[in-house]
mmCIF file of C-alpha atoms in Angstrom:
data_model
loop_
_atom_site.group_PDB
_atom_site.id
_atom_site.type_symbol
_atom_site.label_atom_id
_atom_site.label_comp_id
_atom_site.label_asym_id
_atom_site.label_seq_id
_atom_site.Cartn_x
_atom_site.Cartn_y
_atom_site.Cartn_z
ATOM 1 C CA UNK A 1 203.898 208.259 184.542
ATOM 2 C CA UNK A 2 201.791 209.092 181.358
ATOM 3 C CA UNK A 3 198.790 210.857 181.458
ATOM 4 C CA UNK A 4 195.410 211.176 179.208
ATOM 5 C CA UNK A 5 191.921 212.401 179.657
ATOM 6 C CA UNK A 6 188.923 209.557 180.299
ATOM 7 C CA UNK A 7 186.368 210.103 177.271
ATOM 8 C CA UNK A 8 184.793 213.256 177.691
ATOM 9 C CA UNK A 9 185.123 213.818 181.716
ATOM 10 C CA UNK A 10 187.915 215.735 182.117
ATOM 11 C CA UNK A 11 189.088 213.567 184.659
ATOM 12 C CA UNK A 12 193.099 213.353 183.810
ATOM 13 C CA UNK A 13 194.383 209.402 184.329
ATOM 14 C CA UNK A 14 197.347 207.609 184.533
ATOM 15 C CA UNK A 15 198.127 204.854 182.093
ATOM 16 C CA UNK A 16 198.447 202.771 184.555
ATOM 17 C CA UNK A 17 195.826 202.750 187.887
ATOM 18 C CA UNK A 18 195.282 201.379 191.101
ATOM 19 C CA UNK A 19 192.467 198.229 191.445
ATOM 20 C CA UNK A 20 191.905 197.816 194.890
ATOM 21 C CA UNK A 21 190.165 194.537 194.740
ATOM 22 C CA UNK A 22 193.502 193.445 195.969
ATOM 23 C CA UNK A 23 192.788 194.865 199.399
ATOM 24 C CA UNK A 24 189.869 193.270 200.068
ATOM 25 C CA UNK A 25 192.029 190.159 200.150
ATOM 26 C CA UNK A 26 190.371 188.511 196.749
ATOM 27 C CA UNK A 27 193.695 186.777 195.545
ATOM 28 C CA UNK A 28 195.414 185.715 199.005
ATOM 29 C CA UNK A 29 195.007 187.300 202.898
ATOM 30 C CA UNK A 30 196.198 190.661 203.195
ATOM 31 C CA UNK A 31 198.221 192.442 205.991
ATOM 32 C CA UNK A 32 195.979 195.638 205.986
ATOM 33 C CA UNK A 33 199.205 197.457 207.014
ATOM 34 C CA UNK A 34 200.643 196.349 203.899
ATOM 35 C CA UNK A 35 197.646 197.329 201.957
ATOM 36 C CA UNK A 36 198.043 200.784 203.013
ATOM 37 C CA UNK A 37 201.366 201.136 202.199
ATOM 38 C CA UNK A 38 200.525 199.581 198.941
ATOM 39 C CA UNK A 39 197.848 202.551 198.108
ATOM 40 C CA UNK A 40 200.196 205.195 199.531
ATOM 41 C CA UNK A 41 203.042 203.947 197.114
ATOM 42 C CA UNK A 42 200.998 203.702 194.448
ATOM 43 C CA UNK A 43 200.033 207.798 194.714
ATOM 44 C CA UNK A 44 203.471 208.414 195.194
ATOM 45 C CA UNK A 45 204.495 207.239 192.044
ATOM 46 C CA UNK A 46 201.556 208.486 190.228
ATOM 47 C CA UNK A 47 198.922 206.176 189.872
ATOM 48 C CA UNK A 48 196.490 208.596 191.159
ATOM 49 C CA UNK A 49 193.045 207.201 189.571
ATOM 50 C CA UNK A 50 191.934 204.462 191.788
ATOM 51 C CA UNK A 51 189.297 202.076 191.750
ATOM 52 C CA UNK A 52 187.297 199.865 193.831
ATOM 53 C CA UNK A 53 183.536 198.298 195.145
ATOM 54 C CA UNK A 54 181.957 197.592 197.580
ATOM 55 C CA UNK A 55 181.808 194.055 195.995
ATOM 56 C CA UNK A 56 185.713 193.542 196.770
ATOM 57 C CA UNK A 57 186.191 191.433 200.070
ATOM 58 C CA UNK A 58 182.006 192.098 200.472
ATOM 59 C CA UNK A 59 183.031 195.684 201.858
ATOM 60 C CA UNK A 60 186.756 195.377 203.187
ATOM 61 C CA UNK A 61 188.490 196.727 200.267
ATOM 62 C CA UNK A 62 186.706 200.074 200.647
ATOM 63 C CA UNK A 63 187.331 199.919 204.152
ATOM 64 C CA UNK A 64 190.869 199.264 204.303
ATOM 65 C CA UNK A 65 190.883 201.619 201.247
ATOM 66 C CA UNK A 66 189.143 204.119 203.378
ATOM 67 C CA UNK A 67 191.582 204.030 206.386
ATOM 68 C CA UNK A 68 194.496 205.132 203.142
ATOM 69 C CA UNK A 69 192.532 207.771 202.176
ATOM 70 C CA UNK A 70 192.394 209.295 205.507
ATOM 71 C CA UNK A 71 195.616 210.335 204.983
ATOM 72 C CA UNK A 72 195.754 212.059 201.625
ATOM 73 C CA UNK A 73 194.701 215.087 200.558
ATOM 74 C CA UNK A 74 191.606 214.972 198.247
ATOM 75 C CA UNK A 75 192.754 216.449 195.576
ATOM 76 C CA UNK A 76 195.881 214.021 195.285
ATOM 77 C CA UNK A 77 193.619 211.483 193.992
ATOM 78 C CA UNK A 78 190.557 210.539 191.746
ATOM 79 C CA UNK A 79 187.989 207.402 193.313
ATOM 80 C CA UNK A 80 185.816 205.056 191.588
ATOM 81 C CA UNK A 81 183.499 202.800 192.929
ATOM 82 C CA UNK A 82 180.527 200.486 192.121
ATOM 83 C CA UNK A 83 176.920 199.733 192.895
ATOM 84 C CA UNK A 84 174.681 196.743 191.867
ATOM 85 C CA UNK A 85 177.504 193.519 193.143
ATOM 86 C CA UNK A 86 177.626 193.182 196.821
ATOM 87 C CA UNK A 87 178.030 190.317 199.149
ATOM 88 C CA UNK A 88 177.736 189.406 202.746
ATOM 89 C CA UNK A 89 178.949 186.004 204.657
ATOM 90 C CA UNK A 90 180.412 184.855 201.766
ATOM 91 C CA UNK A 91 177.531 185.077 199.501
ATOM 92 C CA UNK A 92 177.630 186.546 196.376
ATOM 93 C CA UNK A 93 174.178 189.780 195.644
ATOM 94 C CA UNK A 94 172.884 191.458 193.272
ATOM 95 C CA UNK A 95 170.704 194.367 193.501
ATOM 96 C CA UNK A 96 170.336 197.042 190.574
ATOM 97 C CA UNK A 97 166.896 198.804 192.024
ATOM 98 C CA UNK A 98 167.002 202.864 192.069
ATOM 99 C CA UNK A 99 166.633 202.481 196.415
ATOM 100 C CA UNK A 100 169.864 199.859 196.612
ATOM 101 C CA UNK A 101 171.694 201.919 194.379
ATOM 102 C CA UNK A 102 170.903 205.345 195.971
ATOM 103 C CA UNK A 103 172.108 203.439 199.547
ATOM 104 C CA UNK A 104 175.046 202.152 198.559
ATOM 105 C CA UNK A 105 176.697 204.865 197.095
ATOM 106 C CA UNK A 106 176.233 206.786 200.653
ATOM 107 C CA UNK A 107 177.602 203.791 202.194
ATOM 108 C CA UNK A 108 180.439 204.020 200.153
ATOM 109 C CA UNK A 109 181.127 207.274 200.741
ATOM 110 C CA UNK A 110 181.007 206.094 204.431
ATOM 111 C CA UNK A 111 183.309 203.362 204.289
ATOM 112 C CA UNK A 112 185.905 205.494 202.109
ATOM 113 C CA UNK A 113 185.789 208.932 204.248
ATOM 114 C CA UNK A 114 185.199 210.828 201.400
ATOM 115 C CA UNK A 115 181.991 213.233 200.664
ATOM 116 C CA UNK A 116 181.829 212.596 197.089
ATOM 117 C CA UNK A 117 183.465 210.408 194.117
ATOM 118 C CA UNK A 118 184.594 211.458 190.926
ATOM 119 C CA UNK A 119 183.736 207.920 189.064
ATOM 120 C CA UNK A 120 180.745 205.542 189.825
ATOM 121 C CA UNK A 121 180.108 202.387 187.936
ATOM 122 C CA UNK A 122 177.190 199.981 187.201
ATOM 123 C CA UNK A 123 178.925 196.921 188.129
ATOM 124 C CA UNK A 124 178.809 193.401 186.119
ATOM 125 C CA UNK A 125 175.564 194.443 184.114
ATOM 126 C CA UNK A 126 175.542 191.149 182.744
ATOM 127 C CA UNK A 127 174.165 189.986 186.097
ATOM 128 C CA UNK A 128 171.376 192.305 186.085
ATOM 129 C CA UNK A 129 168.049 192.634 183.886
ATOM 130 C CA UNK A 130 169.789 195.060 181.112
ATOM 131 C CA UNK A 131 166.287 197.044 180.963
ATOM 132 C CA UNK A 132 166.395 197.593 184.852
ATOM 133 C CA UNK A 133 170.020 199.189 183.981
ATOM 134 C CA UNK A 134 168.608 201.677 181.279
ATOM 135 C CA UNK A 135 165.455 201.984 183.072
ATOM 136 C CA UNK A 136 166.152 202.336 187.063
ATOM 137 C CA UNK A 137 170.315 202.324 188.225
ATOM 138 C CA UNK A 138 171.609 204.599 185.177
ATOM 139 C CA UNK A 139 168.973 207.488 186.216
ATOM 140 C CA UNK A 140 169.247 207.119 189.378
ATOM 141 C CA UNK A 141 173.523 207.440 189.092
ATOM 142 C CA UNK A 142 172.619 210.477 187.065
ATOM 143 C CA UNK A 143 170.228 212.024 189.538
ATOM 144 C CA UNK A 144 173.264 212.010 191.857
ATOM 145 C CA UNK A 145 175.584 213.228 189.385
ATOM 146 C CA UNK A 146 173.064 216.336 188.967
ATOM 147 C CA UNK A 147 173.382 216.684 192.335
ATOM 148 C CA UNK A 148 177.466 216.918 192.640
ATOM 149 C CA UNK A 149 177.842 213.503 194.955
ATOM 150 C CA UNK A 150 179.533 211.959 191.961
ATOM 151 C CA UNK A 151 181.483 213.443 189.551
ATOM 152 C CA UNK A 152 181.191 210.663 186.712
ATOM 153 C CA UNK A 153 178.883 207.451 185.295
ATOM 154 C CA UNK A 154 180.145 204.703 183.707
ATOM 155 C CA UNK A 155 178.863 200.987 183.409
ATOM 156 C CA UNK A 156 181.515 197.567 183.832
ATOM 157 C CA UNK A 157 180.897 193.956 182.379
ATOM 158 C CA UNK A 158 182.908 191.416 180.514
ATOM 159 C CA UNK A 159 180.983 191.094 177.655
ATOM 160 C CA UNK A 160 181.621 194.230 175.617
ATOM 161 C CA UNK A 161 178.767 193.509 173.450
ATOM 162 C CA UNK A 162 176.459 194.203 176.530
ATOM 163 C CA UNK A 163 177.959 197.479 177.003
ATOM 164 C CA UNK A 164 177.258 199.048 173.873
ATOM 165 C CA UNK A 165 173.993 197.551 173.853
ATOM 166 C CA UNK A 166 173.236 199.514 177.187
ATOM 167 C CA UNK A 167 174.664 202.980 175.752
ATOM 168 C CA UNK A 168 172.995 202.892 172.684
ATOM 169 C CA UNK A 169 169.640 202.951 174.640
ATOM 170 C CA UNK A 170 169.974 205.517 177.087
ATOM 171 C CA UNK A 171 170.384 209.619 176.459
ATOM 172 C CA UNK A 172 174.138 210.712 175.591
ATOM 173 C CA UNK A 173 176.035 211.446 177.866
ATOM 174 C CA UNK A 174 174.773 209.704 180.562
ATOM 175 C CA UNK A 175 177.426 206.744 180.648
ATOM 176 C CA UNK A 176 180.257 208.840 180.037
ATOM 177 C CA UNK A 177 182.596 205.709 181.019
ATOM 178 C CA UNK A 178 183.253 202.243 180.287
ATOM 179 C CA UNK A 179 185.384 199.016 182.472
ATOM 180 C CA UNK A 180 186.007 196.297 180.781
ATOM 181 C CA UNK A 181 188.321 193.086 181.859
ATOM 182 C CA UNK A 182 190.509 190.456 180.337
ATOM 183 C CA UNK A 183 189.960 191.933 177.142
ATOM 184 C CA UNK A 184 193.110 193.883 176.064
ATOM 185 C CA UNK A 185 196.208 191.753 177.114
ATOM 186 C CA UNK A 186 198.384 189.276 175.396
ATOM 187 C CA UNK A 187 196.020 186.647 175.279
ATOM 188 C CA UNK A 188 192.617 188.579 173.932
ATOM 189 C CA UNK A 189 192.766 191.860 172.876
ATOM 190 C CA UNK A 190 189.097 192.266 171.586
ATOM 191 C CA UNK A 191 188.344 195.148 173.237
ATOM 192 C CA UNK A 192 190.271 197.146 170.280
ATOM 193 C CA UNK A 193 187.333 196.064 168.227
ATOM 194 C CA UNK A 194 185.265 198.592 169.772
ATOM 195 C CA UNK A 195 187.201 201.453 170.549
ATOM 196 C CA UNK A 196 186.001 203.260 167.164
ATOM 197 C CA UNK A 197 182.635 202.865 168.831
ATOM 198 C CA UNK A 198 183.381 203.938 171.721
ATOM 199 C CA UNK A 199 185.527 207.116 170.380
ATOM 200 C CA UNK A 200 182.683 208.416 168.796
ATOM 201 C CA UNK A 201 180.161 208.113 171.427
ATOM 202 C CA UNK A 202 182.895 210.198 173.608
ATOM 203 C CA UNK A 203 183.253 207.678 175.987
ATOM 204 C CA UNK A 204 186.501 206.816 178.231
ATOM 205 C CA UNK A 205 187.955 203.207 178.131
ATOM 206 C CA UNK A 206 189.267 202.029 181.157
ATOM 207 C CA UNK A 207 190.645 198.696 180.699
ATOM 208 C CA UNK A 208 191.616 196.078 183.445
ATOM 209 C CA UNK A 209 193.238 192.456 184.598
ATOM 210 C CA UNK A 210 196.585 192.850 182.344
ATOM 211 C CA UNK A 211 197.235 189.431 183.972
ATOM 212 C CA UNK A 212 193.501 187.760 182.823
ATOM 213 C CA UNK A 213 192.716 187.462 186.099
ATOM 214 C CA UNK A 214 196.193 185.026 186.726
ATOM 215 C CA UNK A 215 196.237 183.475 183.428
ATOM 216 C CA UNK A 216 199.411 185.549 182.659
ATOM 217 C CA UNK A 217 201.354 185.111 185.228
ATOM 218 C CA UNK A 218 204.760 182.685 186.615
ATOM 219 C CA UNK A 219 202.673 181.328 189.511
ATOM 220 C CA UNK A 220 200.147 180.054 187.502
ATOM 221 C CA UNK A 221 196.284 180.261 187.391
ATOM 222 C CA UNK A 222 194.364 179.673 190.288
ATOM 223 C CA UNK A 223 192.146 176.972 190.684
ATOM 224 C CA UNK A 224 188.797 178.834 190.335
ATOM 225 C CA UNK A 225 189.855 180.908 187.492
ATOM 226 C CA UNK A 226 186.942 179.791 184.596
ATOM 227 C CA UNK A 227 189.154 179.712 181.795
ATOM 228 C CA UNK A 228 189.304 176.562 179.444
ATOM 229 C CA UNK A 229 192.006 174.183 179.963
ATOM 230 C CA UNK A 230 193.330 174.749 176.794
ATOM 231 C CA UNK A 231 193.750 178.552 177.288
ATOM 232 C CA UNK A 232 195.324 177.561 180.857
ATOM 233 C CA UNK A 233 197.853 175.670 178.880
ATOM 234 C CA UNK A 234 198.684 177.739 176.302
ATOM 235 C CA UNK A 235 199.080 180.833 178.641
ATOM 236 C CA UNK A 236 201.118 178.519 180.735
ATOM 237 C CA UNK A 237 203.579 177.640 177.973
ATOM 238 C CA UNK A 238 203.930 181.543 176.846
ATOM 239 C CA UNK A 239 204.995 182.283 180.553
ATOM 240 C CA UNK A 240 207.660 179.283 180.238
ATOM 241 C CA UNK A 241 209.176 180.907 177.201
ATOM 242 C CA UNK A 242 208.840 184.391 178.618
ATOM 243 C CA UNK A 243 210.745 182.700 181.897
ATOM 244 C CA UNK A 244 213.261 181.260 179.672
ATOM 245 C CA UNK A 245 214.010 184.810 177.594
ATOM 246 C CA UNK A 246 215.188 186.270 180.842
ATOM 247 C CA UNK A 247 211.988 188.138 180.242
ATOM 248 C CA UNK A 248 208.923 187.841 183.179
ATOM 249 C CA UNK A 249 205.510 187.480 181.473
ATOM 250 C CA UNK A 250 203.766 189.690 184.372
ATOM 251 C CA UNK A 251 206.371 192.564 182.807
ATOM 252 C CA UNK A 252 205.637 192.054 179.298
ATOM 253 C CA UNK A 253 201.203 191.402 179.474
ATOM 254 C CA UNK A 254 201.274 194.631 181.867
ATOM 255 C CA UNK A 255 203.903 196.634 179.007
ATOM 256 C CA UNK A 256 201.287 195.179 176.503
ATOM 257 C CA UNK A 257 198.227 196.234 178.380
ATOM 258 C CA UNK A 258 199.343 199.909 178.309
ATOM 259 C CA UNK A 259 200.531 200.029 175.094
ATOM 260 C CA UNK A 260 197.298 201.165 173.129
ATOM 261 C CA UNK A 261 197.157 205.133 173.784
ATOM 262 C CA UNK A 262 192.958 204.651 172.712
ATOM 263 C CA UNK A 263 192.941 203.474 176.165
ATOM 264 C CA UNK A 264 192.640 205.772 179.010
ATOM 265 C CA UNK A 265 193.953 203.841 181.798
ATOM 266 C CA UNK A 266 194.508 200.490 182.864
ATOM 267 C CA UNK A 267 193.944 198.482 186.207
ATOM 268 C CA UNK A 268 196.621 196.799 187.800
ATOM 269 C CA UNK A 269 196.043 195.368 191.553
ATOM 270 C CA UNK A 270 198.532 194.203 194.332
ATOM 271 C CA UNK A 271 198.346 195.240 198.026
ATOM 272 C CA UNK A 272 202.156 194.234 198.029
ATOM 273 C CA UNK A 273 203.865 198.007 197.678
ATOM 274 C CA UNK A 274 206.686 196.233 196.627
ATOM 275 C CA UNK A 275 204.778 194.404 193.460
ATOM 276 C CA UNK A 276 203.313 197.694 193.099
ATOM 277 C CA UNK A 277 206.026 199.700 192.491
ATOM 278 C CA UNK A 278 207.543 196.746 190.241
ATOM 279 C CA UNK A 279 205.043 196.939 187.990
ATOM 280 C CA UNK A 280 205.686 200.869 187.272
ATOM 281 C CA UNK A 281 209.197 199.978 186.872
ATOM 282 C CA UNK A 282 207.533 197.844 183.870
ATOM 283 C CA UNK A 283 206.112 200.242 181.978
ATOM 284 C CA UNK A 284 209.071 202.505 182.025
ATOM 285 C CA UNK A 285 210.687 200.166 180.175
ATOM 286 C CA UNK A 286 210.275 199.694 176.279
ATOM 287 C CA UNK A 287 208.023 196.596 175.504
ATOM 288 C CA UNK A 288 209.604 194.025 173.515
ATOM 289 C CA UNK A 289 207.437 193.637 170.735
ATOM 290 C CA UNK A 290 209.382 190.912 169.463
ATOM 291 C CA UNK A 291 208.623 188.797 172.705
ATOM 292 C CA UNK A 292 204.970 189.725 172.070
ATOM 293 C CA UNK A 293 204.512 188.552 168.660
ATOM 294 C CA UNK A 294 206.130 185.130 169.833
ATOM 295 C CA UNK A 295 203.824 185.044 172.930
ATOM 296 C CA UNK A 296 200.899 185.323 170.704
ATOM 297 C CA UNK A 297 202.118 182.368 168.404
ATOM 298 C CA UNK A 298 202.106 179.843 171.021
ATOM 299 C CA UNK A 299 198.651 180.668 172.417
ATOM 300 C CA UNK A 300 197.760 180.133 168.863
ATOM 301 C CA UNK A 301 193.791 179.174 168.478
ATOM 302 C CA UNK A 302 193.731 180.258 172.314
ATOM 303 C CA UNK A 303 193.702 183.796 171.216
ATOM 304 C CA UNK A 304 190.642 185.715 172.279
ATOM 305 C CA UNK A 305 189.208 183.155 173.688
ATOM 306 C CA UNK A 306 186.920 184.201 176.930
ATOM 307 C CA UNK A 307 184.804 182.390 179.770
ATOM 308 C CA UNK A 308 181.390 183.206 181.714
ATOM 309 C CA UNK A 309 181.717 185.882 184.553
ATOM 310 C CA UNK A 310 181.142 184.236 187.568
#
């Protein structure tokens, strides 16, 4: 496993890291049995940054995530969470006020048996009033940072243009990180257009869904996955070709995803140890960048072309 430091917080990251939205059983039910194993082999083999919120499975995947960590030794690995996307009974919340954001990263800390946590993220600004974000969550996050419960602040969304706008109004160095999705694999790599930006504002890039949430992927896209039609069936007909090469898409979007050394880490999810220790396998192999090059010819005019987060 390769290894690089996130922006400016010293915090040392795989290229490839664990998403544990998986465990919350997001994609398909989960045996949380399974799950555990699936953290513990991920460790093993060195994906030692790992990420989650309390968002995933409205609280399980921190819990189940929790019950893993109860077993390893601190130090062995470094934890992100979220605050401002919740849910209960199947109902999606948002809440981005200073209180809220204060509670739930205790109750985090709760759920995942740990005392502090080295990464903690504003999650899906684009849900929340951007000013309240500037204004009330990011100081708030930093108060806590001050006071050595988290290590780290960063800020997730899909639309990149709503993270920049975000950093460029608050005091450096107070988001010191940055998630973004669906926006560096095969089919849209747009987030290259900003790492300049975010290389000289010192901030770490942590990029995630190598799949697009399913769009790259043999088993197809699930039914509520918001991407056009016309993306579906363009990423559909790359994974054909990829099938027919001998060649698995999965292996060569999460190759691709890691490629770009600009970016710290990337986020791969599965609470299948056996998927997760596949997908290491992949990028210990040398990307075809042949294959690549044809995969972005046939999804053509389907290239960077992104949905609403829902």
């Amino acid at each position: 496993m390769k290894y690089s430091y996130l922006g400016k917080t010293g915090m040392k990251v795989p290229v490839l890291s664990f998403g544990a939205s998986s465990l919350g059983g997001v994609f398909r039910s989960v045996s949380e049995a399974e799950a555990i194993r699936a953290v513990f082999t991920a460790i093993e083999h060195g994906m030692t940054f790992i990420d989650v919120s309390p968002y995933y499975g409205h609280t399980k995947a921190e819990t189940v995530l929790g019950e893993a960590l109860t077993e390893l030794q601190r130090e062995s690995f470094l934890l992100s969470t979220k605050v401002g996307r919740y849910g209960a009974n199947g109902v999606n919340l948002w809440d981005y006020s200073a209180q809220r954001t204060r509670e739930s990263v205790f109750e985090s800390m709760e759920r995942l048996h740990v005392d502090y946590i080295d990464l903690i993220n504003v999650h899906d600004i684009e849900f929340a009033d951007l000013s309240q974000i500037i204004n009330e969550t990011l100081p708030t996050l930093v108060e806590l940072r001050e006071k050595g419960l988290v290590g780290h602040v960063g800020i997730t969304d899909l639309q990149l243009e709503n993270l920049k706008w975000v950093i460029d109004r608050v005091p450096e160095g107070t988001v010191e990180s940055v998630l973004n999705f669906c926006h560096y694999s095969l089919n849209d790599d747009r987030l290259a257009d900003f790492l300049d930006y975010f290389e000289a504002k010192g901030i770490g890039v942590i990029n995630a869904s190598p799949f697009s949430m399913g769009l790259l992927s043999q088993r197809g896209v699930p039914e509520w996955h918001p991407a056009p039609a016309a993306l579906v069936e363009a990423c559909r007909k790359a994974s054909d070709y990829c099938l027919s090469q001998g060649y698995p898409i999965e292996k060569l979007a999460i190759q691709f995803s890691v490629s770009n050394p600009r970016i710290g880490t990337t986020l791969f999810s599965s609470a299948n140890p056996d998927n997760v220790l596949k997908n290491i396998q992949y990028i210990e192999e040398p990307i075809d960048w042949d294959l690549v090059a044809k995969v972005k010819e046939i999804i053509g005019d389907q290239q960077r072309v992104t949905w609403k987060n829902t």
